[in-house]
Amino acid sequence: AWVVYGAVKPSYEAPVELRQVHPAPPASLKVYNKTFDLATLENPVRNDILETLAKDRDAGWGKYRESVAAGRDIYYQNCFYCHGDLLDGKGHYAHGFSPQPINFQDPTIIPQLQEAFLFWRITTGGPGLPVEGTPWNSAMPVWHEMLAENDVWNVINFIFDYNGQVPRIWDPEVSKTVSGMKDEVLARRKNIMGRDLYRFRCEVCHGEQGAGDGVAADFMYPRPRDFSLALFKYKTSPGTELPRDEDLFNTIKMGLPGTAMPGWGLQGRALLSDEQIRSLIPVIKGFDITQAWPPEDADEDAFDDDGFYTKTDFRVIKDVEPLNGQIAYSEEPIEKGKAAFRKSCSECHGMDGRGNIRSGKKLEDDWGNRIWPRDLTKPWTWRATQSLDTTEKERDETVKAIYTRLSIGIPGTPMPAHRAVEEGNQDPVILEDRWHIANYVYTACGKPPCNPRMDRWSAAGNWKPNCRQVWMTSAGKRRRR
Ligand code: HEC
Ligand code: HEC
Ligand code: HEC
């Protein structure tokens, strides 16, 4: 009776199974109404490129670039949610999965694999895994149902190209040619700057002309910034002034957590050097069609037919939002800050800053997209206002950043400026109260410091805010941390 009871008793636990990470593929694979012999299967797109290359170098490279570009579009329309905007396995959904999506940047994974293996894994996904790969819990979708055969080969080419790696190829001659191509790609990419760099790393989201309409743009929210209007959210210059170069630099270097905007210079895994990041700033300014970035006395002839400024002597903003009158952080100002916060901010951010809007309004940004006030009790979801420091300076820097942000507001969004934008006007919130509010907002998460924004992910790859939070385990159970 006990055995029967044990056998029929329902269980919500995942069965314990040992998982083999890269299990051996089956001998053959049936997809696209064809049978592929995995022992001999080669990437037909790559073969075509190699054949063309042997006859005509330029045509071969042209085909290569076409395939990589097509694969890039496939990747950002289908794979980046899980495998990450930087292909590092840290997509928005990644921490909800066990096993986690594969990190394509890891040099110990992708270069060890053959393209036939990847073709099998991509076309059949989690359900295609053999028993030793515990197929039941892999979130990897079955792509042969959604992508054409060539799409899969192109995305494979893109993944290798993006990371400057090559697949494992048995034939030594072919392997040599492919490695030679890789070396050439890497050499060309080594000191890539400015517009070329933009095309390589940013265009897929921000679009060819910076209008925020890249092929991946429709698949993300908030949408990538449209640079043509010269409107930027996260800046430290006063009022409605354009951002300082430092602001743009920091956004590109650190990314905007909680959005698809990656951090390109994050410590330990920087894809771009500081010099490369700096070279992108004039590119961004050059996309402006509102004549905001060119110098005031710019020559009419310097604009092309589409309204783009063709010179590079763009304005550089030096003004910084003043930080005078700071009120030291202590218990009593927190109480004052709370009261001032409830008066000036609770309409949008809620009585305790949880982002539960009280006005009942549906907010919209300047581009007509729905937008929500931030949850101020979860600073790890903020885009830019957390200090990057981990020492005692963290508090002072974060408080100053909150002060700056609330004084300027967030341009392009309903979040208003709380210091008078025009000289001579009265400040919507007086200086003293703005500092009180900044001190209070710093404590809104409970026990600060709450995950100083060093990095979206800790070095170990786990997401570790140190405030208490409820999170879901892979089995769907709620657990407090
Ligand atoms: C819903 C999330 C999700 C999406 C979307 C997704 N993947 Fe995956 N992928 C995973 C997970 C989770 C794993 C790890 C578990 C496994 O191996 O099945 C994985 C594994 C893989 C692997 C296996 C690598 C190996 O070494 O075994 C490849 C290759 C891969 N994904 C490619 C892609 C491509 C290409 C796309 C887009 C066309 C894509 N994935 C989209 C979640 C996803
Ligand atoms: C995977 C998509 C993606 C890629 C690739 C990407 N971005 Fe972004 N970027 C975004 C999104 C989404 C936003 C808007 C976030 C928001 O509104 O909060 C953004 C915003 C920005 C902003 C505006 C910041 C502000 O204060 O308003 C700048 C500047 C920027 N990106 C520069 C770049 C540069 C330079 C590159 C290439 C090195 C790049 N981005 C690559 C998605 C991307
Ligand atoms: C009219 C509505 C509104 C009011 C009033 C308002 N905010 Fe906001 N706030 C927003 C919205 C919307 C966002 C999110 C913008 C986005 O996602 O681009 C935001 C974002 C923020 C952020 C996040 C910045 C980041 O880096 O992510 C902070 C901090 C903030 N608000 C503080 C305040 C404070 C303090 C006050 C009162 C002085 C205030 N806000 C008043 C609408 C408002």
XYZ file of N, CA, C and O in Angstrom, residues 25-153:
516
model
N 24.918 14.418 -29.768
C 23.759 14.516 -30.657
C 23.374 13.141 -31.198
O 24.202 12.231 -31.192
N 22.165 13.004 -31.671
C 21.781 11.747 -32.312
C 22.524 11.601 -33.638
O 23.173 12.552 -34.095
N 22.420 10.435 -34.268
C 23.142 10.226 -35.530
C 22.537 11.068 -36.649
O 23.243 11.609 -37.492
N 21.218 11.166 -36.635
C 20.600 11.956 -37.702
C 19.462 12.785 -37.144
O 19.000 12.564 -36.020
N 19.037 13.730 -37.931
C 18.068 14.719 -37.475
C 17.023 14.911 -38.566
O 17.369 15.059 -39.740
N 15.741 14.866 -38.175
C 14.684 15.057 -39.184
C 14.000 16.396 -38.935
O 13.222 16.531 -37.999
N 14.316 17.376 -39.761
C 13.617 18.671 -39.711
C 13.490 19.198 -41.133
O 14.209 18.738 -42.025
N 12.625 20.141 -41.346
C 12.384 20.718 -42.675
C 12.098 19.624 -43.718
O 12.584 19.694 -44.856
N 11.381 18.585 -43.317
C 11.054 17.466 -44.212
C 12.279 16.818 -44.839
O 12.237 16.338 -45.957
N 13.402 16.868 -44.137
C 14.614 16.257 -44.668
C 15.279 15.498 -43.539
O 15.026 15.753 -42.367
N 16.144 14.588 -43.901
C 16.938 13.921 -42.874
C 18.381 14.387 -43.015
O 18.957 14.327 -44.102
N 18.923 14.916 -41.933
C 20.308 15.393 -41.950
C 21.179 14.390 -41.217
O 20.849 14.001 -40.097
N 22.276 13.983 -41.838
C 23.226 13.106 -41.158
C 24.182 14.007 -40.360
O 25.016 14.708 -40.937
N 24.062 13.986 -39.057
C 24.816 14.965 -38.248
C 26.324 14.723 -38.264
O 27.102 15.618 -37.969
N 26.739 13.499 -38.618
C 28.183 13.229 -38.648
C 28.841 13.934 -39.833
O 30.021 14.291 -39.782
N 28.087 14.137 -40.898
C 28.706 14.726 -42.085
C 28.154 16.109 -42.432
O 28.666 16.775 -43.324
N 27.121 16.547 -41.701
C 26.473 17.821 -42.037
C 27.440 18.998 -41.908
O 28.136 19.145 -40.900
N 27.499 19.828 -42.942
C 28.313 21.045 -42.877
C 27.413 22.242 -43.104
O 26.317 22.110 -43.633
N 27.906 23.406 -42.741
C 27.137 24.632 -42.899
C 27.140 25.033 -44.380
O 28.170 25.474 -44.905
N 26.006 24.868 -45.084
C 26.006 25.127 -46.528
C 26.278 26.599 -46.848
O 26.874 26.918 -47.883
N 25.858 27.495 -45.962
C 26.083 28.923 -46.222
C 27.585 29.219 -46.137
O 28.154 29.905 -46.995
N 28.223 28.662 -45.117
C 29.668 28.885 -45.003
C 30.411 28.262 -46.183
O 31.331 28.861 -46.731
N 29.970 27.063 -46.591
C 30.618 26.419 -47.745
C 30.497 27.272 -48.997
O 31.455 27.410 -49.763
N 29.321 27.847 -49.182
C 29.124 28.699 -50.354
C 30.064 29.908 -50.293
O 30.672 30.308 -51.286
N 30.187 30.476 -49.088
C 31.093 31.625 -48.919
C 32.524 31.209 -49.269
O 33.231 31.909 -50.005
N 32.957 30.058 -48.756
C 34.328 29.614 -48.987
C 34.582 29.339 -50.469
O 35.645 29.681 -50.997
N 33.588 28.732 -51.124
C 33.758 28.464 -52.559
C 33.876 29.769 -53.338
O 34.729 29.909 -54.215
N 33.005 30.721 -53.002
C 33.051 32.001 -53.707
C 34.375 32.701 -53.433
O 34.989 33.272 -54.341
N 34.809 32.636 -52.190
C 36.048 33.307 -51.786
C 37.242 32.789 -52.595
O 38.130 33.560 -52.977
N 37.240 31.465 -52.855
C 38.355 30.873 -53.612
C 38.416 31.439 -55.023
O 39.492 31.560 -55.601
N 37.243 31.818 -55.553
C 37.216 32.332 -56.931
C 37.352 33.851 -56.972
O 38.016 34.417 -57.813
N 36.675 34.513 -56.021
C 36.603 35.976 -56.073
C 36.534 36.502 -54.637
O 35.517 36.371 -53.959
N 37.627 37.080 -54.184
C 37.727 37.503 -52.783
C 36.594 38.452 -52.369
O 35.932 38.251 -51.355
N 36.416 39.504 -53.167
C 35.423 40.518 -52.783
C 34.028 39.927 -52.695
O 33.279 40.201 -51.755
N 33.690 39.084 -53.696
C 32.356 38.487 -53.697
C 32.194 37.576 -52.478
O 31.135 37.543 -51.844
N 33.265 36.853 -52.134
C 33.213 35.955 -50.973
C 32.961 36.728 -49.697
O 32.087 36.397 -48.899
N 33.743 37.810 -49.523
C 33.550 38.637 -48.319
C 32.173 39.276 -48.303
O 31.551 39.434 -47.261
N 31.684 39.657 -49.488
C 30.345 40.243 -49.577
C 29.304 39.262 -49.066
O 28.434 39.618 -48.266
N 29.423 38.002 -49.500
C 28.476 36.976 -49.052
C 28.580 36.762 -47.543
O 27.587 36.546 -46.868
N 29.827 36.810 -47.056
C 30.031 36.621 -45.627
C 29.301 37.724 -44.836
O 28.564 37.458 -43.898
N 29.513 38.974 -45.267
C 28.880 40.090 -44.561
C 27.361 39.993 -44.621
O 26.671 40.271 -43.646
N 26.850 39.570 -45.772
C 25.400 39.429 -45.921
C 24.843 38.405 -44.945
O 23.823 38.618 -44.308
N 25.546 37.278 -44.863
C 25.074 36.204 -43.990
C 25.093 36.652 -42.525
O 24.148 36.414 -41.772
N 26.188 37.332 -42.128
C 26.295 37.776 -40.739
C 25.210 38.814 -40.424
O 24.576 38.771 -39.365
N 24.961 39.718 -41.381
C 23.937 40.742 -41.148
C 22.554 40.099 -41.025
O 21.765 40.456 -40.146
N 22.280 39.108 -41.893
C 20.982 38.429 -41.815
C 20.861 37.684 -40.485
O 19.813 37.716 -39.829
N 21.954 37.051 -40.059
C 21.952 36.315 -38.789
C 21.753 37.255 -37.610
O 21.064 36.925 -36.647
N 22.342 38.437 -37.691
C 22.183 39.424 -36.631
C 20.703 39.793 -36.468
O 20.178 39.846 -35.351
N 20.043 40.033 -37.601
C 18.629 40.402 -37.521
C 17.812 39.273 -36.892
O 16.959 39.513 -36.039
N 18.101 38.043 -37.300
C 17.397 36.888 -36.722
C 17.649 36.847 -35.207
O 16.736 36.659 -34.414
N 18.910 37.043 -34.831
C 19.263 36.947 -33.413
C 18.484 37.976 -32.580
O 17.872 37.631 -31.578
N 18.497 39.235 -33.025
C 17.860 40.268 -32.194
C 16.344 40.213 -32.259
O 15.655 40.812 -31.435
N 15.815 39.502 -33.240
C 14.364 39.371 -33.270
C 13.896 38.124 -32.529
O 12.711 37.984 -32.258
N 14.794 37.202 -32.227
C 14.353 35.934 -31.643
C 15.108 35.473 -30.403
O 14.532 34.822 -29.551
N 16.380 35.751 -30.324
C 17.198 35.073 -29.319
C 17.619 35.965 -28.167
O 17.978 35.472 -27.099
N 17.608 37.293 -28.342
C 18.278 38.138 -27.354
C 17.554 38.195 -26.009
O 18.162 38.439 -24.995
N 16.263 37.899 -26.000
C 15.521 37.902 -24.726
C 16.195 36.979 -23.724
O 16.201 37.222 -22.538
N 16.671 35.864 -24.233
C 17.269 34.866 -23.344
C 18.791 34.917 -23.390
O 19.449 34.972 -22.364
N 19.359 34.908 -24.599
C 20.816 34.812 -24.690
C 21.507 36.162 -24.536
O 22.735 36.224 -24.552
N 20.742 37.246 -24.396
C 21.347 38.512 -24.012
C 21.666 39.457 -25.153
O 21.964 39.031 -26.267
N 21.585 40.764 -24.848
C 21.888 41.760 -25.869
C 23.366 41.745 -26.223
O 23.766 42.234 -27.267
N 24.196 41.224 -25.325
C 25.618 41.115 -25.630
C 26.013 39.668 -25.909
O 27.186 39.327 -25.871
N 25.042 38.814 -26.133
C 25.272 37.386 -26.386
C 25.930 36.673 -25.203
O 26.593 35.659 -25.372
N 25.768 37.255 -24.006
C 26.461 36.680 -22.863
C 25.551 35.792 -22.009
O 25.856 35.497 -20.860
N 24.421 35.404 -22.559
C 23.533 34.498 -21.824
C 22.746 35.195 -20.727
O 22.162 34.548 -19.865
N 22.752 36.542 -20.717
C 22.088 37.263 -19.632
C 20.942 38.115 -20.134
O 20.808 39.276 -19.778
N 20.104 37.536 -20.958
C 18.942 38.262 -21.445
C 17.988 38.586 -20.307
O 18.159 38.113 -19.185
N 16.985 39.385 -20.609
C 16.027 39.794 -19.580
C 15.374 38.616 -18.883
O 15.041 38.677 -17.715
N 15.159 37.548 -19.624
C 14.443 36.410 -19.039
C 15.378 35.413 -18.374
O 14.926 34.497 -17.714
N 16.675 35.591 -18.601
C 17.614 34.518 -18.276
C 17.518 34.036 -16.836
O 17.539 32.840 -16.582
N 17.391 34.975 -15.868
C 17.462 34.488 -14.493
C 16.219 33.729 -14.062
O 16.187 33.167 -12.984
N 15.200 33.692 -14.929
C 14.037 32.866 -14.611
C 14.227 31.422 -15.020
O 13.364 30.595 -14.738
N 15.327 31.114 -15.694
C 15.475 29.765 -16.243
C 16.548 28.961 -15.538
O 17.585 29.464 -15.155
N 16.276 27.687 -15.421
C 17.291 26.735 -15.013
C 17.081 25.508 -15.885
O 16.010 24.944 -15.851
N 18.021 25.111 -16.665
C 19.348 25.692 -16.864
C 19.274 27.057 -17.538
O 18.303 27.372 -18.209
N 20.324 27.830 -17.338
C 20.387 29.176 -17.899
C 20.740 29.119 -19.390
O 21.393 28.172 -19.828
N 20.307 30.142 -20.137
C 20.697 30.190 -21.549
C 22.216 30.185 -21.702
O 22.922 30.708 -20.845
N 22.671 29.606 -22.783
C 24.121 29.496 -23.003
C 24.729 30.877 -23.259
O 24.147 31.713 -23.927
N 25.919 31.073 -22.686
C 26.693 32.288 -22.905
C 27.565 32.094 -24.146
O 28.533 31.362 -24.119
N 27.194 32.779 -25.220
C 27.940 32.580 -26.471
C 29.295 33.260 -26.449
O 30.098 33.080 -27.349
N 29.513 34.115 -25.453
C 30.820 34.779 -25.387
C 31.864 33.913 -24.707
O 33.049 34.187 -24.782
N 31.399 32.903 -23.976
C 32.320 32.062 -23.225
C 33.244 31.323 -24.201
O 32.795 30.513 -25.009
N 34.564 31.589 -24.128
C 35.471 30.993 -25.111
C 35.595 29.483 -24.941
O 36.210 28.816 -25.775
N 35.048 28.925 -23.845
C 35.164 27.472 -23.675
C 33.944 26.745 -24.243
O 33.867 25.537 -24.175
N 32.964 27.484 -24.743
C 31.771 26.786 -25.237
C 31.737 26.761 -26.759
O 31.965 25.721 -27.375
N 31.470 27.919 -27.346
C 31.159 27.947 -28.767
C 32.294 27.423 -29.666
O 32.053 26.640 -30.576
N 33.570 27.815 -29.424
C 34.613 27.332 -30.331
C 34.822 25.817 -30.252
O 35.459 25.238 -31.113
N 34.288 25.186 -29.201
C 34.454 23.737 -29.074
C 33.424 22.979 -29.889
O 33.484 21.760 -29.982
N 32.442 23.690 -30.405
C 31.317 22.987 -31.012
C 31.386 23.017 -32.530
O 31.908 23.949 -33.135
N 30.799 21.965 -33.110
C 30.693 21.936 -34.567
C 29.380 22.566 -34.968
O 28.401 22.537 -34.221
N 29.365 23.061 -36.185
C 28.142 23.729 -36.633
C 26.965 22.766 -36.718
O 25.822 23.143 -36.474
N 27.232 21.494 -37.049
C 26.142 20.516 -37.128
C 25.477 20.361 -35.757
O 24.253 20.258 -35.642
N 26.315 20.388 -34.710
C 25.789 20.277 -33.355
C 24.874 21.461 -33.059
O 23.760 21.299 -32.555
N 25.315 22.664 -33.389
C 24.507 23.860 -33.135
C 23.216 23.816 -33.943
O 22.146 24.188 -33.456
N 23.329 23.346 -35.185
C 22.135 23.246 -36.029
C 21.105 22.338 -35.353
O 19.916 22.672 -35.281
N 21.574 21.215 -34.841
C 20.679 20.296 -34.132
C 20.057 20.974 -32.907
O 18.841 20.967 -32.724
N 20.900 21.628 -32.088
C 20.399 22.245 -30.861
C 19.409 23.375 -31.154
O 18.418 23.550 -30.464
N 19.702 24.165 -32.169
C 18.826 25.301 -32.453
C 17.513 24.825 -33.071
O 16.438 25.279 -32.684
N 17.593 23.885 -33.985
C 16.352 23.483 -34.655
C 15.423 22.721 -33.722
O 14.206 22.845 -33.828
N 15.956 21.924 -32.793
C 15.068 21.109 -31.955
C 14.972 21.586 -30.510
O 14.112 21.096 -29.772
N 15.855 22.523 -30.077
C 15.751 23.141 -28.762
C 15.709 22.181 -27.587
O 16.241 21.064 -27.673
N 15.071 22.592 -26.499
C 14.982 21.774 -25.291
C 14.316 20.427 -25.541
O 14.859 19.384 -25.174
N 13.153 20.442 -26.213
C 12.462 19.170 -26.430
C 13.284 18.167 -27.237
O 13.041 16.976 -27.154
N 14.251 18.653 -28.009
C 15.050 17.743 -28.827
C 16.181 17.088 -28.066
O 16.885 16.231 -28.597
N 16.384 17.492 -26.820
C 17.507 16.950 -26.062
C 17.263 15.488 -25.700
O 16.143 15.092 -25.393
N 18.312 14.673 -25.700
C 18.168 13.292 -25.252
C 18.004 13.246 -23.731
O 18.183 14.272 -23.055
N 17.705 12.061 -23.190
C 17.405 11.940 -21.761
C 18.492 12.531 -20.876
O 18.208 13.243 -19.914
N 19.756 12.305 -21.240
C 20.810 12.794 -20.343
C 20.879 14.322 -20.329
O 21.515 14.914 -19.479
N 20.181 14.980 -21.232
C 20.123 16.449 -21.204
C 18.877 16.940 -20.490
O 18.552 18.125 -20.549
N 18.179 16.052 -19.773
C 16.915 16.371 -19.097
C 16.094 17.389 -19.881
O 15.957 18.536 -19.471
N 15.530 16.946 -20.985
C 14.846 17.878 -21.881
C 13.701 18.641 -21.231
O 13.412 19.740 -21.666
N 13.131 18.104 -20.176
C 11.915 18.741 -19.697
C 12.115 20.160 -19.197
O 11.182 20.935 -19.173
N 13.275 20.528 -18.762
C 13.354 21.855 -18.164
C 14.184 22.876 -18.940
O 14.479 23.951 -18.431
N 14.570 22.588 -20.153
C 15.279 23.598 -20.935
C 14.258 24.502 -21.640
O 13.330 24.025 -22.272
N 14.474 25.794 -21.504
C 13.539 26.750 -22.120
C 13.867 27.000 -23.586
O 13.181 27.759 -24.257
N 14.927 26.409 -24.092
C 15.350 26.665 -25.467
C 14.271 26.213 -26.455
O 13.906 25.057 -26.514
N 13.707 27.169 -27.217
C 12.597 26.841 -28.120
C 13.008 25.957 -29.303
O 14.185 25.812 -29.604
N 11.991 25.430 -29.974
C 12.201 24.555 -31.142
C 12.148 25.429 -32.391
O 11.084 25.761 -32.894
N 13.310 25.832 -32.883
C 13.308 26.896 -33.896
C 12.973 26.430 -35.304
O 12.649 27.245 -36.160
N 13.039 25.119 -35.586
C 12.721 24.724 -36.969
C 11.251 25.001 -37.264
O 10.850 25.115 -38.409
N 10.465 25.159 -36.213
C 9.058 25.502 -36.433
C 8.886 26.977 -36.779
O 7.837 27.389 -37.255
N 9.892 27.794 -36.478
C 9.718 29.244 -36.638
C 10.704 29.898 -37.596
O 10.446 30.968 -38.122
N 11.841 29.253 -37.810
C 12.859 29.851 -38.675
C 13.125 28.946 -39.875
O 13.045 27.726 -39.762
N 13.478 29.567 -41.000
C 13.846 28.790 -42.181
C 15.247 28.209 -41.983
O 16.024 28.703 -41.162
N 15.550 27.181 -42.770
C 16.833 26.493 -42.624
C 18.007 27.471 -42.754
O 18.922 27.465 -41.939
N 17.954 28.338 -43.760
C 19.049 29.281 -43.960
C 19.175 30.293 -42.820
O 20.266 30.734 -42.500
N 18.031 30.648 -42.221
C 18.061 31.558 -41.069
C 18.938 30.966 -39.966
O 19.712 31.674 -39.312
N 18.767 29.659 -39.761
C 19.516 29.002 -38.685
C 21.014 29.044 -38.991
O 21.832 29.374 -38.131
N 21.382 28.749 -40.240
C 22.807 28.796 -40.589
C 23.346 30.221 -40.477
O 24.471 30.432 -40.027
